[in-house]
PDB file of C-alpha atoms in Angstrom:
ATOM      1  CA  UNK A  13       0.085  -0.287   0.044  1.00 77.00           C
ATOM      2  CA  UNK A  14       1.490   3.073  -0.728  1.00 90.00           C
ATOM      3  CA  UNK A  15       1.024   7.038   0.826  1.00 93.00           C
ATOM      4  CA  UNK A  16      -1.588   7.343  -2.470  1.00 95.00           C
ATOM      5  CA  UNK A  17      -2.801   4.289  -3.375  1.00 97.00           C
ATOM      6  CA  UNK A  18      -6.859   5.091  -3.444  1.00 96.00           C
ATOM      7  CA  UNK A  19      -5.783   7.598  -5.931  1.00 94.00           C
ATOM      8  CA  UNK A  20      -3.881   5.843  -8.751  1.00 94.00           C
ATOM      9  CA  UNK A  21      -6.852   2.576  -8.568  1.00 94.00           C
ATOM     10  CA  UNK A  22      -9.288   5.066  -9.444  1.00 92.00           C
ATOM     11  CA  UNK A  23      -6.956   6.514 -12.141  1.00 90.00           C
ATOM     12  CA  UNK A  24      -6.219   3.027 -12.976  1.00 90.00           C
ATOM     13  CA  UNK A  25      -9.570   3.117 -14.994  1.00 86.00           C
ATOM     14  CA  UNK A  26      -8.380   5.680 -17.345  1.00 82.00           C
ATOM     15  CA  UNK A  27      -4.616   5.642 -17.344  1.00 76.00           C
ATOM     16  CA  UNK A  28      -5.003   8.708 -19.908  1.00 77.00           C
ATOM     17  CA  UNK A  29      -3.106  12.143 -19.188  1.00 76.00           C
ATOM     18  CA  UNK A  30      -6.516  14.165 -18.422  1.00 77.00           C
ATOM     19  CA  UNK A  31      -7.693  10.997 -15.989  1.00 80.00           C
ATOM     20  CA  UNK A  32      -8.716  12.015 -12.500  1.00 86.00           C
ATOM     21  CA  UNK A  33      -7.879  15.372 -12.700  1.00 87.00           C
ATOM     22  CA  UNK A  34     -11.636  15.970 -11.697  1.00 89.00           C
ATOM     23  CA  UNK A  35     -13.282  13.719  -9.045  1.00 92.00           C
ATOM     24  CA  UNK A  36     -16.377  14.498  -7.713  1.00 93.00           C
ATOM     25  CA  UNK A  37     -18.614  11.801  -4.811  1.00 95.00           C
ATOM     26  CA  UNK A  38     -20.613  11.884  -2.070  1.00 97.00           C
ATOM     27  CA  UNK A  39     -21.361   9.574   0.749  1.00 98.00           C
ATOM     28  CA  UNK A  40     -24.837   9.454   2.385  1.00 98.00           C
ATOM     29  CA  UNK A  41     -25.759   7.267   5.513  1.00 97.00           C
ATOM     30  CA  UNK A  42     -29.227   5.809   5.715  1.00 96.00           C
ATOM     31  CA  UNK A  43     -31.320   6.939   2.872  1.00 97.00           C
ATOM     32  CA  UNK A  44     -33.292   4.795  -0.216  1.00 96.00           C
ATOM     33  CA  UNK A  45     -30.309   5.367  -3.434  1.00 96.00           C
ATOM     34  CA  UNK A  46     -33.977   6.723  -5.314  1.00 95.00           C
ATOM     35  CA  UNK A  47     -34.804   9.571  -2.955  1.00 97.00           C
ATOM     36  CA  UNK A  48     -31.105  10.360  -2.943  1.00 97.00           C
ATOM     37  CA  UNK A  49     -30.893  10.433  -7.083  1.00 96.00           C
ATOM     38  CA  UNK A  50     -34.208  12.963  -6.900  1.00 96.00           C
ATOM     39  CA  UNK A  51     -32.226  15.187  -4.867  1.00 97.00           C
ATOM     40  CA  UNK A  52     -30.261  15.255  -6.766  1.00 95.00           C
ATOM     41  CA  UNK A  53     -31.657  16.019  -9.689  1.00 93.00           C
ATOM     42  CA  UNK A  54     -31.552  12.527 -11.504  1.00 93.00           C
ATOM     43  CA  UNK A  55     -33.852  10.479 -13.527  1.00 93.00           C
ATOM     44  CA  UNK A  56     -34.694   7.466 -11.132  1.00 93.00           C
ATOM     45  CA  UNK A  57     -36.659   6.130 -14.240  1.00 94.00           C
ATOM     46  CA  UNK A  58     -33.583   5.565 -15.841  1.00 92.00           C
ATOM     47  CA  UNK A  59     -31.277   3.408 -13.429  1.00 92.00           C
ATOM     48  CA  UNK A  60     -29.803   1.299 -15.116  1.00 91.00           C
ATOM     49  CA  UNK A  61     -27.263  -1.682 -13.923  1.00 91.00           C
ATOM     50  CA  UNK A  62     -23.848  -0.401 -14.475  1.00 87.00           C
ATOM     51  CA  UNK A  63     -20.463  -0.522 -12.421  1.00 86.00           C
ATOM     52  CA  UNK A  64     -17.142   2.121 -12.430  1.00 87.00           C
ATOM     53  CA  UNK A  65     -15.644   0.431 -15.364  1.00 78.00           C
ATOM     54  CA  UNK A  66     -17.871   1.271 -17.763  1.00 62.00           C
ATOM     55  CA  UNK A  67     -19.046   4.214 -16.321  1.00 57.00           C
ATOM     56  CA  UNK A  68     -15.382   6.008 -16.640  1.00 46.00           C
ATOM     57  CA  UNK A  69     -16.148  10.015 -15.661  1.00 44.00           C
ATOM     58  CA  UNK A  70     -20.580   9.516 -16.221  1.00 49.00           C
ATOM     59  CA  UNK A  71     -19.968  13.290 -17.110  1.00 47.00           C
ATOM     60  CA  UNK A  72     -18.859  16.137 -18.917  1.00 44.00           C
ATOM     61  CA  UNK A  73     -17.619  17.308 -15.297  1.00 48.00           C
ATOM     62  CA  UNK A  74     -20.509  20.753 -15.914  1.00 52.00           C
ATOM     63  CA  UNK A  75     -23.581  21.242 -16.261  1.00 50.00           C
ATOM     64  CA  UNK A  76     -24.150  22.154 -20.024  1.00 56.00           C
ATOM     65  CA  UNK A  77     -24.958  18.267 -20.925  1.00 65.00           C
ATOM     66  CA  UNK A  78     -26.199  15.200 -19.644  1.00 70.00           C
ATOM     67  CA  UNK A  79     -24.962  13.664 -17.246  1.00 79.00           C
ATOM     68  CA  UNK A  80     -24.702  10.514 -15.046  1.00 87.00           C
ATOM     69  CA  UNK A  81     -25.145   8.952 -11.415  1.00 93.00           C
ATOM     70  CA  UNK A  82     -23.072   6.001 -10.320  1.00 94.00           C
ATOM     71  CA  UNK A  83     -24.505   5.100  -7.166  1.00 95.00           C
ATOM     72  CA  UNK A  84     -24.038   1.648  -4.985  1.00 95.00           C
ATOM     73  CA  UNK A  85     -25.193   0.709  -1.197  1.00 95.00           C
ATOM     74  CA  UNK A  86     -22.009   0.771   1.545  1.00 96.00           C
ATOM     75  CA  UNK A  87     -22.864  -0.603   4.598  1.00 92.00           C
ATOM     76  CA  UNK A  88     -25.454   1.754   5.974  1.00 95.00           C
ATOM     77  CA  UNK A  89     -24.694   4.714   3.291  1.00 98.00           C
ATOM     78  CA  UNK A  90     -24.657   5.097  -0.392  1.00 98.00           C
ATOM     79  CA  UNK A  91     -22.362   6.294  -2.451  1.00 97.00           C
ATOM     80  CA  UNK A  92     -23.102   8.729  -5.504  1.00 96.00           C
ATOM     81  CA  UNK A  93     -20.048   9.370  -7.952  1.00 94.00           C
ATOM     82  CA  UNK A  94     -20.521  12.348  -9.860  1.00 92.00           C
ATOM     83  CA  UNK A  95     -20.222  15.881 -10.920  1.00 88.00           C
ATOM     84  CA  UNK A  96     -19.217  18.481  -9.357  1.00 89.00           C
ATOM     85  CA  UNK A  97     -24.260  19.808  -8.608  1.00 90.00           C
ATOM     86  CA  UNK A  98     -23.157  16.332  -6.880  1.00 93.00           C
ATOM     87  CA  UNK A  99     -20.937  17.942  -3.846  1.00 95.00           C
ATOM     88  CA  UNK A 100     -22.054  21.155  -4.378  1.00 95.00           C
ATOM     89  CA  UNK A 101     -23.457  22.146   0.015  1.00 96.00           C
ATOM     90  CA  UNK A 102     -26.715  22.840  -1.502  1.00 97.00           C
ATOM     91  CA  UNK A 103     -26.741  19.473  -2.183  1.00 97.00           C
ATOM     92  CA  UNK A 104     -25.198  17.652   0.941  1.00 98.00           C
ATOM     93  CA  UNK A 105     -27.474  19.743   3.409  1.00 98.00           C
ATOM     94  CA  UNK A 106     -30.426  17.600   1.341  1.00 98.00           C
ATOM     95  CA  UNK A 107     -29.158  15.245   1.362  1.00 98.00           C
ATOM     96  CA  UNK A 108     -27.677  15.397   5.014  1.00 98.00           C
ATOM     97  CA  UNK A 109     -31.904  16.616   6.560  1.00 97.00           C
ATOM     98  CA  UNK A 110     -33.566  13.880   8.544  1.00 96.00           C
ATOM     99  CA  UNK A 111     -31.578  13.489  10.701  1.00 97.00           C
ATOM    100  CA  UNK A 112     -28.962  12.045   8.590  1.00 98.00           C
ATOM    101  CA  UNK A 113     -24.591  12.801   7.716  1.00 98.00           C
ATOM    102  CA  UNK A 114     -23.224  12.851   4.452  1.00 98.00           C
ATOM    103  CA  UNK A 115     -20.289  13.771   3.374  1.00 98.00           C
ATOM    104  CA  UNK A 116     -18.608  14.657   0.191  1.00 98.00           C
ATOM    105  CA  UNK A 117     -14.928  15.067  -1.919  1.00 97.00           C
ATOM    106  CA  UNK A 118     -14.855  17.292  -4.184  1.00 94.00           C
ATOM    107  CA  UNK A 119     -11.522  16.796  -6.000  1.00 92.00           C
ATOM    108  CA  UNK A 120     -10.147  19.292  -9.036  1.00 89.00           C
ATOM    109  CA  UNK A 121      -6.578  19.262  -9.147  1.00 84.00           C
ATOM    110  CA  UNK A 122      -6.633  22.986 -11.050  1.00 83.00           C
ATOM    111  CA  UNK A 123      -9.514  24.257  -8.410  1.00 83.00           C
ATOM    112  CA  UNK A 124     -11.375  23.829  -5.284  1.00 87.00           C
ATOM    113  CA  UNK A 125     -10.206  20.553  -3.511  1.00 95.00           C
ATOM    114  CA  UNK A 126     -12.799  20.285   0.088  1.00 97.00           C
ATOM    115  CA  UNK A 127     -14.060  16.766   1.821  1.00 98.00           C
ATOM    116  CA  UNK A 128     -16.979  18.335   3.149  1.00 98.00           C
ATOM    117  CA  UNK A 129     -19.094  16.954   6.470  1.00 98.00           C
ATOM    118  CA  UNK A 130     -23.136  17.333   7.156  1.00 98.00           C
ATOM    119  CA  UNK A 131     -25.284  16.161   9.344  1.00 98.00           C
ATOM    120  CA  UNK A 132     -29.339  16.765   9.641  1.00 98.00           C
ATOM    121  CA  UNK A 133     -29.216  19.660   7.192  1.00 98.00           C
ATOM    122  CA  UNK A 134     -26.234  21.617   8.701  1.00 98.00           C
ATOM    123  CA  UNK A 135     -23.334  22.024   6.921  1.00 98.00           C
ATOM    124  CA  UNK A 136     -20.625  21.485  10.232  1.00 98.00           C
ATOM    125  CA  UNK A 137     -17.167  21.035   8.215  1.00 98.00           C
ATOM    126  CA  UNK A 138     -15.872  21.858   5.669  1.00 98.00           C
ATOM    127  CA  UNK A 139     -11.363  21.274   5.533  1.00 98.00           C
ATOM    128  CA  UNK A 140      -9.279  22.319   1.995  1.00 97.00           C
ATOM    129  CA  UNK A 141      -7.811  18.901   1.029  1.00 96.00           C
ATOM    130  CA  UNK A 142      -4.502  20.926   0.186  1.00 95.00           C
ATOM    131  CA  UNK A 143      -4.011  22.799   3.512  1.00 95.00           C
ATOM    132  CA  UNK A 144      -5.714  21.034   6.533  1.00 96.00           C
ATOM    133  CA  UNK A 145      -5.835  24.740   7.842  1.00 95.00           C
ATOM    134  CA  UNK A 146      -8.567  26.706   5.794  1.00 96.00           C
ATOM    135  CA  UNK A 147     -11.315  25.119   7.642  1.00 97.00           C
ATOM    136  CA  UNK A 148     -15.112  26.340   8.399  1.00 98.00           C
ATOM    137  CA  UNK A 149     -18.781  25.210   9.420  1.00 98.00           C
ATOM    138  CA  UNK A 150     -20.420  24.878  12.096  1.00 98.00           C
ATOM    139  CA  UNK A 151     -17.673  22.216  14.142  1.00 98.00           C
ATOM    140  CA  UNK A 152     -14.253  22.639  12.150  1.00 98.00           C
ATOM    141  CA  UNK A 153     -12.324  19.998  13.629  1.00 98.00           C
ATOM    142  CA  UNK A 154     -15.370  17.795  13.776  1.00 98.00           C
ATOM    143  CA  UNK A 155     -13.343  14.827  11.232  1.00 98.00           C
ATOM    144  CA  UNK A 156     -10.200  15.329  13.512  1.00 97.00           C
ATOM    145  CA  UNK A 157     -10.719  11.708  14.903  1.00 97.00           C
ATOM    146  CA  UNK A 158     -11.153  10.093  11.255  1.00 98.00           C
ATOM    147  CA  UNK A 159      -8.031  12.528  10.197  1.00 97.00           C
ATOM    148  CA  UNK A 160      -5.487  11.178  12.415  1.00 96.00           C
ATOM    149  CA  UNK A 161      -2.038   9.870  11.148  1.00 94.00           C
ATOM    150  CA  UNK A 162      -2.655  11.329   7.633  1.00 96.00           C
ATOM    151  CA  UNK A 163      -1.098  13.369   5.559  1.00 95.00           C
ATOM    152  CA  UNK A 164      -2.169  16.578   3.361  1.00 96.00           C
ATOM    153  CA  UNK A 165      -0.723  19.416   3.046  1.00 95.00           C
ATOM    154  CA  UNK A 166       1.041  19.882   0.071  1.00 91.00           C
ATOM    155  CA  UNK A 167       3.379  22.885   0.590  1.00 88.00           C
ATOM    156  CA  UNK A 168       4.126  21.589   4.131  1.00 85.00           C
ATOM    157  CA  UNK A 169       8.147  21.538   4.379  1.00 80.00           C
ATOM    158  CA  UNK A 170       9.360  18.667   7.801  1.00 79.00           C
ATOM    159  CA  UNK A 171      13.003  17.762   7.130  1.00 83.00           C
ATOM    160  CA  UNK A 172      13.469  13.878   7.035  1.00 81.00           C
ATOM    161  CA  UNK A 173       9.925  13.340   5.037  1.00 85.00           C
ATOM    162  CA  UNK A 174       8.989  13.417   1.833  1.00 90.00           C
ATOM    163  CA  UNK A 175       6.964  16.596   0.129  1.00 91.00           C
ATOM    164  CA  UNK A 176       2.682  15.183  -0.562  1.00 94.00           C
ATOM    165  CA  UNK A 177       2.096  15.066  -3.506  1.00 94.00           C
ATOM    166  CA  UNK A 178      -1.676  15.258  -4.169  1.00 94.00           C
ATOM    167  CA  UNK A 179      -2.343  11.855  -4.418  1.00 94.00           C
ATOM    168  CA  UNK A 180      -1.240  11.234  -1.251  1.00 96.00           C
ATOM    169  CA  UNK A 181      -4.045  14.392  -0.140  1.00 96.00           C
ATOM    170  CA  UNK A 182      -6.939  12.905  -1.902  1.00 96.00           C
ATOM    171  CA  UNK A 183      -6.170   9.049  -0.608  1.00 97.00           C
ATOM    172  CA  UNK A 184      -6.168  10.955   2.713  1.00 98.00           C
ATOM    173  CA  UNK A 185      -9.596  12.598   2.315  1.00 98.00           C
ATOM    174  CA  UNK A 186     -11.010   8.640   0.782  1.00 98.00           C
ATOM    175  CA  UNK A 187      -9.301   6.849   3.764  1.00 98.00           C
ATOM    176  CA  UNK A 188     -10.790   9.786   6.860  1.00 98.00           C
ATOM    177  CA  UNK A 189     -14.607   8.731   4.902  1.00 98.00           C
ATOM    178  CA  UNK A 190     -13.597   5.345   4.293  1.00 98.00           C
ATOM    179  CA  UNK A 191     -12.804   5.599   8.698  1.00 98.00           C
ATOM    180  CA  UNK A 192     -16.015   7.608   8.967  1.00 98.00           C
ATOM    181  CA  UNK A 193     -18.229   5.117   6.531  1.00 98.00           C
ATOM    182  CA  UNK A 194     -16.965   2.418   8.120  1.00 97.00           C
ATOM    183  CA  UNK A 195     -15.655   1.105   4.344  1.00 96.00           C
ATOM    184  CA  UNK A 196     -12.984   2.358   2.157  1.00 95.00           C
ATOM    185  CA  UNK A 197     -13.575   2.685  -1.187  1.00 95.00           C
ATOM    186  CA  UNK A 198     -11.919  -0.001  -3.428  1.00 96.00           C
ATOM    187  CA  UNK A 199     -11.552  -1.876  -5.995  1.00 94.00           C
ATOM    188  CA  UNK A 200     -14.652  -4.802  -4.886  1.00 95.00           C
ATOM    189  CA  UNK A 201     -16.075  -1.486  -5.253  1.00 95.00           C
ATOM    190  CA  UNK A 202     -15.414  -0.095  -8.082  1.00 93.00           C
ATOM    191  CA  UNK A 203     -15.775  -4.133  -9.983  1.00 91.00           C
ATOM    192  CA  UNK A 204     -19.083  -4.691  -8.638  1.00 93.00           C
ATOM    193  CA  UNK A 205     -22.308  -3.664 -10.390  1.00 93.00           C
ATOM    194  CA  UNK A 206     -23.896  -0.808  -8.967  1.00 93.00           C
ATOM    195  CA  UNK A 207     -27.164   0.875 -11.292  1.00 93.00           C
ATOM    196  CA  UNK A 208     -26.292   4.954 -12.846  1.00 91.00           C
ATOM    197  CA  UNK A 209     -28.463   6.849 -13.482  1.00 93.00           C
ATOM    198  CA  UNK A 210     -29.264  10.612 -15.771  1.00 90.00           C
ATOM    199  CA  UNK A 211     -29.072  13.909 -14.690  1.00 89.00           C
ATOM    200  CA  UNK A 212     -30.354  16.263 -18.317  1.00 84.00           C
ATOM    201  CA  UNK A 213     -28.730  19.512 -18.450  1.00 79.00           C
ATOM    202  CA  UNK A 214     -29.272  22.644 -16.625  1.00 73.00           C
ATOM    203  CA  UNK A 215     -31.747  24.689 -17.423  1.00 66.00           C
ATOM    204  CA  UNK A 216     -29.940  27.507 -19.581  1.00 57.00           C
ATOM    205  CA  UNK A 217     -32.387  29.684 -18.361  1.00 55.00           C
TER     206      UNK A 217
END
């Protein structure tokens, strides 16, 4: 296991130069998949059995064209991989209502990359995964028990230790999520059969 193993795992499904430039995923506790899909503006009637291997990114990363959601069960949680709209604050808060917990990762190699935690319709913690000193939310330190021993900050210069690369930051964020959820994303989940749903393009009006 390497420091960036989860980044490399995701990238292995598309080894092109543009793979893993962006990645957006949300985990939600105790919610039916179809309810989450509706909240994320997907069409529950469009469900098609599929897996990450055949699905790829599932989206152009924007809202100008129809996109996709890949959704599957992870213990008592569901994992949904989509585009940036699936991890926006409004979506995360809606998913977490009724006492639920929700976690999201927004990964943009050349832009904003955050780990977010919401509970019962409130944004509890937002952490910049390249600089964990940049935090916000009603309890910015709520995720600290899950961050123990993980490295994030790419600007850290600690004598005797290798530099933290972006891939390690992403892996650390996914590891922290796995600690809370009780299941770290892995090849078994990525290669299992889940369900994809269509998300219509945004209305230009």
